[in-house]
Amino acid sequence: MPLLLLLLQLQLLLLLLLLQLLLLLQQQLLLLLLVVLQLLIHCYCYYYYS
């Protein structure tokens, strides 16, 4: 019985770690998207006003 409990705890821990990793990746992707968007806007303005 305690073994089963331990396995469940391990599963939960892994799930939490995975969730954290996904959140971190999501943040990174969002940051990248923002940077790309800023670059596009900058380029557009540069060509538009030149």
mmCIF file of N, CA and C in Angstrom:
data_model
loop_
_atom_site.group_PDB
_atom_site.id
_atom_site.type_symbol
_atom_site.label_atom_id
_atom_site.label_comp_id
_atom_site.label_asym_id
_atom_site.label_seq_id
_atom_site.Cartn_x
_atom_site.Cartn_y
_atom_site.Cartn_z
ATOM 1 N N MET A 1 0.812 -1.215 0.000
ATOM 2 C CA MET A 1 0.000 0.000 0.000
ATOM 3 C C MET A 1 0.852 1.275 0.000
ATOM 4 N N PRO A 2 1.873 1.360 0.871
ATOM 5 C CA PRO A 2 2.702 2.581 0.856
ATOM 6 C C PRO A 2 3.420 2.801 -0.478
ATOM 7 N N LEU A 3 3.700 1.697 -1.165
ATOM 8 C CA LEU A 3 4.373 1.792 -2.453
ATOM 9 C C LEU A 3 3.492 2.520 -3.468
ATOM 10 N N LEU A 4 2.224 2.185 -3.445
ATOM 11 C CA LEU A 4 1.256 2.811 -4.335
ATOM 12 C C LEU A 4 1.171 4.311 -4.056
ATOM 13 N N LEU A 5 1.173 4.636 -2.782
ATOM 14 C CA LEU A 5 1.120 6.030 -2.362
ATOM 15 C C LEU A 5 2.347 6.792 -2.857
ATOM 16 N N LEU A 6 3.479 6.149 -2.739
ATOM 17 C CA LEU A 6 4.735 6.740 -3.190
ATOM 18 C C LEU A 6 4.716 6.992 -4.696
ATOM 19 N N LEU A 7 4.198 6.022 -5.423
ATOM 20 C CA LEU A 7 4.094 6.155 -6.874
ATOM 21 C C LEU A 7 3.174 7.308 -7.264
ATOM 22 N N LEU A 8 2.096 7.432 -6.545
ATOM 23 C CA LEU A 8 1.164 8.528 -6.797
ATOM 24 C C LEU A 8 1.816 9.882 -6.535
ATOM 25 N N GLN A 9 2.563 9.945 -5.454
ATOM 26 C CA GLN A 9 3.274 11.174 -5.121
ATOM 27 C C GLN A 9 4.294 11.534 -6.196
ATOM 28 N N LEU A 10 4.990 10.535 -6.676
ATOM 29 C CA LEU A 10 5.968 10.743 -7.741
ATOM 30 C C LEU A 10 5.308 11.241 -9.016
ATOM 31 N N GLN A 11 4.183 10.653 -9.328
ATOM 32 C CA GLN A 11 3.438 11.070 -10.507
ATOM 33 C C GLN A 11 3.014 12.530 -10.396
ATOM 34 N N LEU A 12 2.535 12.894 -9.238
ATOM 35 C CA LEU A 12 2.117 14.274 -9.004
ATOM 36 C C LEU A 12 3.283 15.244 -9.139
ATOM 37 N N LEU A 13 4.398 14.842 -8.594
ATOM 38 C CA LEU A 13 5.597 15.665 -8.668
ATOM 39 C C LEU A 13 6.037 15.871 -10.114
ATOM 40 N N LEU A 14 6.029 14.793 -10.880
ATOM 41 C CA LEU A 14 6.389 14.871 -12.293
ATOM 42 C C LEU A 14 5.428 15.762 -13.065
ATOM 43 N N LEU A 15 4.172 15.639 -12.739
ATOM 44 C CA LEU A 15 3.147 16.451 -13.381
ATOM 45 C C LEU A 15 3.375 17.938 -13.102
ATOM 46 N N LEU A 16 3.694 18.234 -11.858
ATOM 47 C CA LEU A 16 3.963 19.619 -11.475
ATOM 48 C C LEU A 16 5.197 20.174 -12.179
ATOM 49 N N LEU A 17 6.220 19.371 -12.272
ATOM 50 C CA LEU A 17 7.438 19.774 -12.967
ATOM 51 C C LEU A 17 7.180 20.045 -14.440
ATOM 52 N N LEU A 18 6.389 19.178 -15.037
ATOM 53 C CA LEU A 18 6.030 19.330 -16.437
ATOM 54 C C LEU A 18 5.243 20.620 -16.650
ATOM 55 N N LEU A 19 4.334 20.878 -15.738
ATOM 56 C CA LEU A 19 3.524 22.091 -15.807
ATOM 57 C C LEU A 19 4.398 23.337 -15.708
ATOM 58 N N GLN A 20 5.345 23.307 -14.796
ATOM 59 C CA GLN A 20 6.271 24.425 -14.646
ATOM 60 C C GLN A 20 7.086 24.651 -15.910
ATOM 61 N N LEU A 21 7.536 23.574 -16.495
ATOM 62 C CA LEU A 21 8.305 23.639 -17.729
ATOM 63 C C LEU A 21 7.477 24.237 -18.860
ATOM 64 N N LEU A 22 6.235 23.808 -18.950
ATOM 65 C CA LEU A 22 5.336 24.336 -19.973
ATOM 66 C C LEU A 22 5.089 25.824 -19.791
ATOM 67 N N LEU A 23 4.916 26.230 -18.547
ATOM 68 C CA LEU A 23 4.699 27.647 -18.265
ATOM 69 C C LEU A 23 5.921 28.478 -18.645
ATOM 70 N N LEU A 24 7.084 27.931 -18.339
ATOM 71 C CA LEU A 24 8.332 28.602 -18.674
ATOM 72 C C LEU A 24 8.482 28.737 -20.185
ATOM 73 N N LEU A 25 8.182 27.670 -20.901
ATOM 74 C CA LEU A 25 8.242 27.690 -22.359
ATOM 75 C C LEU A 25 7.259 28.696 -22.937
ATOM 76 N N GLN A 26 6.090 28.741 -22.342
ATOM 77 C CA GLN A 26 5.068 29.672 -22.787
ATOM 78 C C GLN A 26 5.550 31.119 -22.622
ATOM 79 N N GLN A 27 6.192 31.386 -21.489
ATOM 80 C CA GLN A 27 6.744 32.713 -21.245
ATOM 81 C C GLN A 27 7.800 33.064 -22.284
ATOM 82 N N GLN A 28 8.669 32.106 -22.566
ATOM 83 C CA GLN A 28 9.725 32.323 -23.547
ATOM 84 C C GLN A 28 9.147 32.599 -24.929
ATOM 85 N N LEU A 29 8.130 31.836 -25.296
ATOM 86 C CA LEU A 29 7.487 32.013 -26.590
ATOM 87 C C LEU A 29 6.810 33.370 -26.694
ATOM 88 N N LEU A 30 6.172 33.770 -25.614
ATOM 89 C CA LEU A 30 5.507 35.065 -25.580
ATOM 90 C C LEU A 30 6.518 36.195 -25.743
ATOM 91 N N LEU A 31 7.630 36.061 -25.053
ATOM 92 C CA LEU A 31 8.696 37.048 -25.141
ATOM 93 C C LEU A 31 9.245 37.129 -26.562
ATOM 94 N N LEU A 32 9.472 35.983 -27.160
ATOM 95 C CA LEU A 32 9.962 35.919 -28.528
ATOM 96 C C LEU A 32 8.977 36.570 -29.499
ATOM 97 N N LEU A 33 7.713 36.286 -29.297
ATOM 98 C CA LEU A 33 6.662 36.855 -30.131
ATOM 99 C C LEU A 33 6.645 38.378 -30.026
ATOM 100 N N LEU A 34 6.799 38.875 -28.819
ATOM 101 C CA LEU A 34 6.828 40.322 -28.608
ATOM 102 C C LEU A 34 8.013 40.973 -29.310
ATOM 103 N N VAL A 35 9.162 40.350 -29.209
ATOM 104 C CA VAL A 35 10.368 40.859 -29.857
ATOM 105 C C VAL A 35 10.197 40.891 -31.374
ATOM 106 N N VAL A 36 9.669 39.806 -31.928
ATOM 107 C CA VAL A 36 9.432 39.736 -33.371
ATOM 108 C C VAL A 36 8.441 40.807 -33.809
ATOM 109 N N LEU A 37 7.403 40.987 -33.032
ATOM 110 C CA LEU A 37 6.396 42.000 -33.331
ATOM 111 C C LEU A 37 7.002 43.401 -33.324
ATOM 112 N N GLN A 38 7.824 43.677 -32.346
ATOM 113 C CA GLN A 38 8.497 44.971 -32.267
ATOM 114 C C GLN A 38 9.399 45.200 -33.474
ATOM 115 N N LEU A 39 10.110 44.172 -33.866
ATOM 116 C CA LEU A 39 10.977 44.256 -35.041
ATOM 117 C C LEU A 39 10.178 44.545 -36.305
ATOM 118 N N LEU A 40 9.064 43.863 -36.458
ATOM 119 C CA LEU A 40 8.210 44.073 -37.622
ATOM 120 C C LEU A 40 7.677 45.500 -37.669
ATOM 121 N N ILE A 41 7.228 45.979 -36.540
ATOM 122 C CA ILE A 41 6.723 47.351 -36.459
ATOM 123 C C ILE A 41 7.825 48.353 -36.782
ATOM 124 N N HIS A 42 8.984 48.101 -36.239
ATOM 125 C CA HIS A 42 10.124 48.973 -36.489
ATOM 126 C C HIS A 42 10.467 49.015 -37.983
ATOM 127 N N CYS A 43 10.543 47.851 -38.598
ATOM 128 C CA CYS A 43 10.851 47.765 -40.026
ATOM 129 C C CYS A 43 9.786 48.461 -40.861
ATOM 130 N N TYR A 44 8.545 48.232 -40.492
ATOM 131 C CA TYR A 44 7.442 48.851 -41.220
ATOM 132 C C TYR A 44 7.530 50.377 -41.154
ATOM 133 N N CYS A 45 7.764 50.880 -39.965
ATOM 134 C CA CYS A 45 7.885 52.330 -39.778
ATOM 135 C C CYS A 45 9.087 52.881 -40.536
ATOM 136 N N TYR A 46 10.168 52.157 -40.490
ATOM 137 C CA TYR A 46 11.390 52.585 -41.166
ATOM 138 C C TYR A 46 11.175 52.722 -42.674
ATOM 139 N N TYR A 47 10.535 51.722 -43.263
ATOM 140 C CA TYR A 47 10.285 51.767 -44.708
ATOM 141 C C TYR A 47 9.191 52.760 -45.063
ATOM 142 N N TYR A 48 8.239 52.905 -44.190
ATOM 143 C CA TYR A 48 7.111 53.801 -44.445
ATOM 144 C C TYR A 48 7.548 55.262 -44.448
ATOM 145 N N TYR A 49 8.436 55.601 -43.524
ATOM 146 C CA TYR A 49 8.860 56.997 -43.403
ATOM 147 C C TYR A 49 10.120 57.349 -44.181
ATOM 148 N N SER A 50 10.728 56.391 -44.838
ATOM 149 C CA SER A 50 11.949 56.703 -45.581
ATOM 150 C C SER A 50 11.657 56.940 -47.065
#
